[in-house]
Amino acid sequence: MHLQGCDASVLLNDTASFTGEQGALPNAGSIRGFGVIDNIKAQVEAICKQTVSCADILAVAARDSVVALGGPSWKVLLGRRDSTTASLSQANSDLPAPSFDLANLTAAFAKKGLSRTDLVALSGAHTIGLAQCKNFRAHIYNDTNVNAAFATLRKGSCPSASGNGGGNLAALDTTTSTTFDNAYYSNLLVQSGLLHSDQQLFNGGATDSLVRTYAATPTCFNKDFAAAMIRMGNISPLTGSQGQVRLTCSKEPRKLLYSMIYDHLPLNYTHSRSVALGHTVYSEFQADTTEIAADRDKHVQVTDLMVCMLAMASSVSVLLVLMCTAAVASAQLSPTFYDTSCPNALSTIKSAVTAAVNKENRMGASLLRLHFHDCFGCDASVLLADIPGSFTGEQGALPNAGSIRGFDVIANIKSQVEAICKQTVSCADILAVAARDSVVALGGPSWTVPLGRRDSTTASLSLANSDLPPPFFNLSNLIGAFSNKGFTATEMVTLSGAHTIGDAQCKNFRDHIYNDTDINPAFATSLQANCPRPTGSGDTNLAPLDTSTPYAFDNAYYSNLLSQKGLLHSDQELFNGGSTDNTVRNFASNPAAFSSAFAAAMVKMGNLSPLTGSQGQIRLTCSKVN
């Protein structure tokens, strides 16, 4: 795992003047495969000089290693660049140790924006590879949650004395040690996890049920492993002009040489490096070779090189070094997805959104909310209308009923786009772009929207009821709900800033203005006039979420929280003596910091488990399946 991001920092060798990450305690004697990566890099350099980064080579090699051992495949997002430094201290502090208990593991993964489900799914990488005696000695000799026969077997090659046989190896998965499958979880059920940290996943704690599920359902494990890899692959890659493309993966080119090379490249060479990851960054190096018609021999050569990783993939350490650079379902998303198939799609959407917002300012918030409520899945499922007697969608879910609107605007946009590009642009992508354009129309930041989502053919009322955070959630509930989707507490506060625009119904803030104590009395009184106490009286009466600038996308929402003027209970929870107070203060005083963070969080939210490739469909009408 790269600590600064998915940037190949772990490949940098120590020198007399530089100390990298390879000597960190979790890495020393554990990570290997550098020779294979060097060989791949040399062969790629021979066909594409200083074009393909070491970070991207790692990403593709990781995917192909899993496939070579019988595991799932995925398309790999490309366009990473290589770091110019590394951090020994971060590697020592951030990488989870084999001695970690469940609380430590959960916290370590949460620090990187990964949920408990991600933790358990990614730990399934231990279905292949080996571990050293020094890393499991304490477990087999001292722990009580280990199968006695299994412990005795392992003791045969791992003496109890520290320093004796510390480098001896044992398979992490004794059942199918060179096959990528779900046997790892079956081993945990019978207390045959090799590491202390492995068995912690099934030890009477919060992750037991998930281990049982993965042990019983291999397809579920593969699906969740893929979803977790999406989030792992999005950990702070360097793109655009950040970092560099190393000539040799193990060392940074001299600054002068790097400058000389790039100062003499044609402008379109550097311009071709996308500032966001996409899967068409390299014209002669793509993850999915089936998409390439020209230069097929070159692609076969590069792809065959990745099979070299099979020889090394029996060591789980190789996979763990590579894992964070891989992306899965979002790999097909690209800002240029419609450049050829529907070049006027984005301008058509923008014009329609601008017209709708100019007609009714509130519509900007409504379109943004539609995207939010869709994007704990980003597949336009929220747009599917109920069909009495045969289909119940998500629009009637408690967090949605009477709250989401703007369906007619989306339908209008869809009809305009269909008129120029028949069944090409998905409703899910229209929602994502319309949300961005709504924010911009109301004075907020812009961001590049990755495209290529497809539309679902179903919806889930129960998931909408369970996954969408309601207005009565406290801070702990909010953090948990967002963490389940891979978001940090800071990202939760950031996305809550969308409440700088739009309205809420009386029924959603009645309890807050009458019963809570963390509310400005004058503010509460002003709202009570339009929101009577009796339930059922004035339930749908509206009040602005941001009373200062209700139709301007700015940072006033956070300033309101500082003076206890959050409209919803869940709003004021962000500034109520808890762990997010400092983030609220920062955004209240620094609008640029909020805008930047919001844009980044929106891109991340838009990448939550989209349907891509041949999944789902492109609906002709957004409110119904084809």
Coordinates of N, CA and C in Angstrom, one line a residue, residues 466-596:
S466 N -32.9 2.5 4.3 CA -31.8 2.1 5.3 C -30.5 2.9 5.1
D467 N -30.2 3.3 3.8 CA -28.9 3.9 3.5 C -28.9 5.4 3.6
L468 N -30.0 6.0 3.2 CA -30.0 7.5 3.2 C -30.1 8.1 4.6
P469 N -29.2 9.0 5.0 CA -29.3 9.5 6.3 C -30.5 10.4 6.5
P470 N -31.3 10.2 7.5 CA -32.5 11.0 7.8 C -32.1 12.2 8.6
P471 N -33.0 13.2 8.7 CA -32.7 14.5 9.3 C -32.5 14.4 10.9
F472 N -32.9 13.3 11.5 CA -32.8 13.2 12.9 C -31.5 12.5 13.4
F473 N -30.6 12.1 12.4 CA -29.4 11.5 12.8 C -28.5 12.3 13.7
N474 N -27.8 11.7 14.6 CA -26.8 12.4 15.4 C -25.5 12.2 14.7
L475 N -24.4 12.8 15.3 CA -23.1 12.8 14.6 C -22.6 11.4 14.4
S476 N -22.7 10.6 15.4 CA -22.3 9.2 15.3 C -23.0 8.5 14.2
N477 N -24.3 8.7 14.1 CA -25.1 8.0 13.0 C -24.6 8.5 11.7
L478 N -24.4 9.8 11.5 CA -24.0 10.4 10.3 C -22.6 9.9 9.8
I479 N -21.7 9.9 10.8 CA -20.3 9.4 10.4 C -20.4 7.9 10.0
G480 N -21.2 7.1 10.7 CA -21.4 5.7 10.4 C -22.0 5.5 9.0
A481 N -23.0 6.3 8.7 CA -23.7 6.1 7.4 C -22.8 6.4 6.3
F482 N -22.0 7.5 6.4 CA -21.1 7.9 5.3 C -19.9 7.0 5.3
S483 N -19.4 6.5 6.4 CA -18.3 5.6 6.5 C -18.7 4.3 5.7
N484 N -19.9 3.8 5.9 CA -20.4 2.6 5.2 C -20.2 2.7 3.7
K485 N -20.2 4.0 3.2 CA -20.0 4.2 1.7 C -18.6 4.6 1.4
G486 N -17.7 4.6 2.4 CA -16.3 4.9 2.1 C -15.9 6.3 2.3
F487 N -16.8 7.1 3.0 CA -16.5 8.5 3.2 C -15.9 8.8 4.6
T488 N -15.0 9.7 4.7 CA -14.5 10.1 6.0 C -15.4 11.1 6.6
A489 N -15.2 11.4 7.9 CA -16.0 12.4 8.6 C -15.9 13.8 8.0
T490 N -14.7 14.1 7.5 CA -14.5 15.4 6.8 C -15.3 15.5 5.5
E491 N -15.3 14.4 4.8 CA -16.1 14.4 3.5 C -17.6 14.4 3.9
M492 N -18.0 13.9 5.0 CA -19.4 14.0 5.4 C -19.8 15.4 5.7
V493 N -18.9 16.1 6.4 CA -19.2 17.6 6.7 C -19.2 18.4 5.4
T494 N -18.3 18.0 4.5 CA -18.1 18.7 3.2 C -19.4 18.6 2.4
L495 N -19.9 17.3 2.2 CA -21.1 17.1 1.4 C -22.3 17.7 2.1
S496 N -22.3 17.8 3.4 CA -23.5 18.4 4.1 C -23.6 19.9 3.7
G497 N -22.5 20.5 3.2 CA -22.5 21.9 2.8 C -23.4 22.1 1.6
A498 N -23.9 21.0 1.0 CA -24.9 21.2 -0.1 C -26.2 21.9 0.5
H499 N -26.3 21.9 1.8 CA -27.5 22.5 2.4 C -27.3 24.0 2.5
T500 N -26.3 24.5 1.8 CA -26.2 26.0 1.6 C -27.3 26.5 0.6
I501 N -27.9 25.6 -0.1 CA -29.0 25.9 -1.0 C -30.2 25.0 -0.7
G502 N -31.4 25.4 -1.0 CA -32.6 24.5 -0.9 C -33.4 24.7 0.3
D503 N -34.5 24.0 0.4 CA -35.4 24.1 1.5 C -35.7 22.8 2.1
A504 N -36.3 22.8 3.3 CA -36.7 21.6 4.0 C -38.1 21.8 4.5
Q505 N -38.8 20.7 4.7 CA -40.2 20.7 5.1 C -40.3 20.7 6.6
C506 N -41.3 21.4 7.1 CA -41.5 21.5 8.6 C -41.4 20.2 9.3
K507 N -42.0 19.1 8.7 CA -42.0 17.8 9.4 C -40.6 17.3 9.7
N508 N -39.6 17.8 8.9 CA -38.2 17.4 9.0 C -37.4 18.2 10.0
F509 N -37.9 19.4 10.4 CA -37.2 20.2 11.4 C -38.0 20.6 12.6
R510 N -39.2 20.1 12.7 CA -40.1 20.4 13.8 C -39.5 20.0 15.2
D511 N -39.0 18.8 15.3 CA -38.4 18.4 16.6 C -37.3 19.2 17.0
H512 N -36.5 19.6 16.0 CA -35.3 20.4 16.3 C -35.6 21.8 16.8
I513 N -36.6 22.4 16.2 CA -36.9 23.8 16.7 C -37.8 23.9 18.0
Y514 N -38.4 22.7 18.3 CA -39.2 22.7 19.5 C -38.6 22.0 20.7
N515 N -37.8 21.0 20.4 CA -37.3 20.1 21.5 C -35.8 20.2 21.7
D516 N -35.0 20.6 20.7 CA -33.5 20.6 20.9 C -33.1 21.8 21.7
T517 N -32.0 21.7 22.4 CA -31.4 22.8 23.1 C -30.2 23.5 22.4
D518 N -29.7 22.8 21.4 CA -28.5 23.4 20.7 C -29.0 24.2 19.5
I519 N -29.9 25.2 19.8 CA -30.5 26.0 18.7 C -30.7 27.4 19.2
N520 N -30.3 28.4 18.4 CA -30.5 29.8 18.7 C -32.0 30.1 19.0
P521 N -32.4 30.6 20.2 CA -33.8 30.8 20.5 C -34.5 31.7 19.5
A522 N -33.9 32.8 19.1 CA -34.6 33.7 18.2 C -34.8 33.0 16.8
F523 N -33.8 32.2 16.4 CA -33.9 31.4 15.1 C -35.1 30.4 15.2
A524 N -35.1 29.7 16.4 CA -36.2 28.8 16.6 C -37.6 29.4 16.5
T525 N -37.7 30.6 17.2 CA -39.0 31.3 17.3 C -39.4 31.7 15.9
S526 N -38.5 32.2 15.1 CA -38.8 32.7 13.7 C -39.3 31.5 12.8
L527 N -38.9 30.3 13.1 CA -39.3 29.2 12.3 C -40.6 28.6 12.8
Q528 N -40.9 28.7 14.1 CA -42.1 28.2 14.7 C -43.4 28.8 14.1
A529 N -43.3 30.0 13.6 CA -44.5 30.7 13.1 C -45.0 30.0 11.9
N530 N -44.1 29.4 11.1 CA -44.5 28.7 9.9 C -44.5 27.2 10.0
C531 N -44.2 26.7 11.2 CA -44.1 25.3 11.5 C -44.8 25.0 12.8
P532 N -46.1 24.8 12.9 CA -46.8 24.6 14.1 C -46.3 23.3 14.8
R533 N -46.5 23.3 16.1 CA -46.0 22.1 16.9 C -46.8 20.8 16.6
P534 N -48.1 20.9 16.5 CA -48.9 19.6 16.3 C -48.5 18.9 15.0
T535 N -48.2 17.6 15.2 CA -47.9 16.8 14.0 C -49.0 16.8 13.0
G536 N -48.8 16.9 11.8 CA -49.8 17.0 10.7 C -50.3 18.4 10.4
S537 N -49.8 19.3 11.2 CA -50.2 20.7 10.9 C -49.1 21.4 10.2
G538 N -49.2 21.8 9.0 CA -48.1 22.5 8.3 C -46.9 21.7 8.0
D539 N -47.1 20.4 7.9 CA -46.0 19.5 7.7 C -45.1 19.8 6.5
T540 N -45.8 20.2 5.4 CA -45.0 20.5 4.2 C -44.6 21.9 4.0
N541 N -44.8 22.8 5.0 CA -44.4 24.1 4.9 C -42.9 24.2 4.8
L542 N -42.3 25.1 4.0 CA -40.9 25.1 3.7 C -40.2 26.2 4.4
A543 N -38.9 25.9 4.7 CA -38.0 26.9 5.2 C -36.6 26.7 4.5
P544 N -35.9 27.8 4.3 CA -34.5 27.6 3.7 C -33.5 26.9 4.6
L545 N -32.8 26.0 4.1 CA -31.7 25.4 4.9 C -30.6 26.4 5.3
D546 N -30.4 27.4 4.4 CA -29.5 28.4 4.7 C -30.2 29.7 4.7
T547 N -30.5 30.3 5.9 CA -31.3 31.5 5.9 C -30.6 32.7 5.5
S548 N -29.2 32.7 5.4 CA -28.4 33.9 5.0 C -28.5 34.1 3.5
T549 N -28.1 33.1 2.8 CA -28.1 33.2 1.3 C -28.6 31.9 0.7
P550 N -30.0 31.8 0.7 CA -30.6 30.5 0.4 C -30.4 30.1 -1.1
Y551 N -30.1 31.0 -2.0 CA -30.0 30.6 -3.4 C -28.6 30.9 -3.9
A552 N -27.6 31.0 -3.0 CA -26.2 31.2 -3.4 C -25.5 30.0 -2.9
F553 N -24.7 29.3 -3.7 CA -23.9 28.2 -3.3 C -22.6 28.8 -2.7
D554 N -22.5 28.9 -1.4 CA -21.4 29.5 -0.7 C -21.1 28.8 0.6
N555 N -20.4 29.4 1.5 CA -20.0 28.7 2.8 C -20.9 29.2 3.9
A556 N -21.9 30.0 3.7 CA -22.7 30.5 4.8 C -23.4 29.5 5.6
Y557 N -23.6 28.3 5.1 CA -24.2 27.2 5.9 C -23.4 26.9 7.1
Y558 N -22.1 27.0 7.0 CA -21.2 26.7 8.1 C -21.2 27.8 9.1
S559 N -21.2 29.1 8.6 CA -21.3 30.2 9.5 C -22.6 30.1 10.3
N560 N -23.7 29.7 9.7 CA -25.0 29.5 10.4 C -24.8 28.5 11.6
L561 N -24.1 27.4 11.3 CA -23.9 26.4 12.4 C -23.1 27.0 13.6
L562 N -22.2 27.9 13.3 CA -21.4 28.5 14.4 C -22.3 29.3 15.4
S563 N -23.4 29.8 14.8 CA -24.4 30.5 15.7 C -25.6 29.7 16.0
Q564 N -25.5 28.4 15.9 CA -26.6 27.5 16.2 C -27.9 27.8 15.4
K565 N -27.7 28.0 14.1 CA -28.8 28.2 13.2 C -28.8 27.2 12.1
G566 N -28.5 25.9 12.4 CA -28.7 24.8 11.5 C -30.2 24.5 11.5
L567 N -30.8 24.3 10.3 CA -32.2 24.1 10.3 C -32.6 22.7 10.8
L568 N -31.8 21.7 10.4 CA -32.1 20.3 10.7 C -31.3 19.9 12.0
H569 N -31.8 18.9 12.7 CA -31.1 18.4 13.8 C -29.7 17.9 13.3
S570 N -29.7 17.2 12.2 CA -28.5 16.6 11.7 C -27.5 17.7 11.2
D571 N -28.0 18.8 10.8 CA -27.1 19.9 10.5 C -26.3 20.4 11.7
Q572 N -27.1 20.7 12.8 CA -26.4 21.3 13.9 C -25.5 20.3 14.6
E573 N -25.8 19.0 14.4 CA -24.9 18.0 15.0 C -23.4 18.1 14.5
L574 N -23.2 18.7 13.4 CA -21.9 18.9 12.9 C -21.1 19.9 13.7
F575 N -21.8 20.8 14.4 CA -21.1 21.7 15.3 C -21.8 21.7 16.6
N576 N -21.4 20.8 17.4 CA -22.1 20.6 18.7 C -21.2 20.0 19.7
G577 N -19.9 20.5 19.7 CA -19.0 20.0 20.7 C -18.4 18.7 20.3
G578 N -18.5 18.3 19.1 CA -18.0 17.0 18.7 C -16.7 17.0 17.8
S579 N -16.4 15.9 17.2 CA -15.1 15.8 16.4 C -15.1 16.6 15.1
T580 N -16.3 17.0 14.7 CA -16.3 17.8 13.4 C -16.3 19.3 13.6
D581 N -16.3 19.7 14.8 CA -16.4 21.2 15.0 C -15.3 22.0 14.3
N582 N -14.1 21.5 14.3 CA -13.0 22.2 13.7 C -13.1 22.3 12.2
T583 N -13.7 21.2 11.6 CA -13.9 21.3 10.1 C -14.9 22.3 9.8
V584 N -16.0 22.4 10.6 CA -17.0 23.5 10.4 C -16.4 24.8 10.5
R585 N -15.6 25.1 11.5 CA -14.9 26.4 11.7 C -14.0 26.7 10.5
N586 N -13.3 25.7 10.0 CA -12.4 25.9 8.9 C -13.2 26.3 7.6
F587 N -14.3 25.6 7.3 CA -15.1 25.9 6.1 C -15.8 27.3 6.3
A588 N -16.2 27.6 7.5 CA -16.9 28.9 7.7 C -15.9 30.1 7.5
S589 N -14.7 29.9 7.7 CA -13.7 31.0 7.6 C -12.9 30.9 6.3
N590 N -13.0 29.8 5.6 CA -12.2 29.6 4.4 C -13.1 29.1 3.2
P591 N -13.8 29.9 2.5 CA -14.7 29.5 1.4 C -13.9 28.7 0.3
A592 N -12.7 29.0 0.1 CA -11.9 28.3 -1.0 C -11.7 26.9 -0.5
A593 N -11.4 26.7 0.8 CA -11.2 25.3 1.3 C -12.4 24.5 1.1
F594 N -13.6 25.1 1.4 CA -14.9 24.4 1.3 C -15.1 24.0 -0.2
S595 N -14.9 25.0 -1.1 CA -15.2 24.7 -2.5 C -14.3 23.6 -3.1
S596 N -13.1 23.7 -2.7 CA -12.2 22.6 -3.2 C -12.5 21.2 -2.7

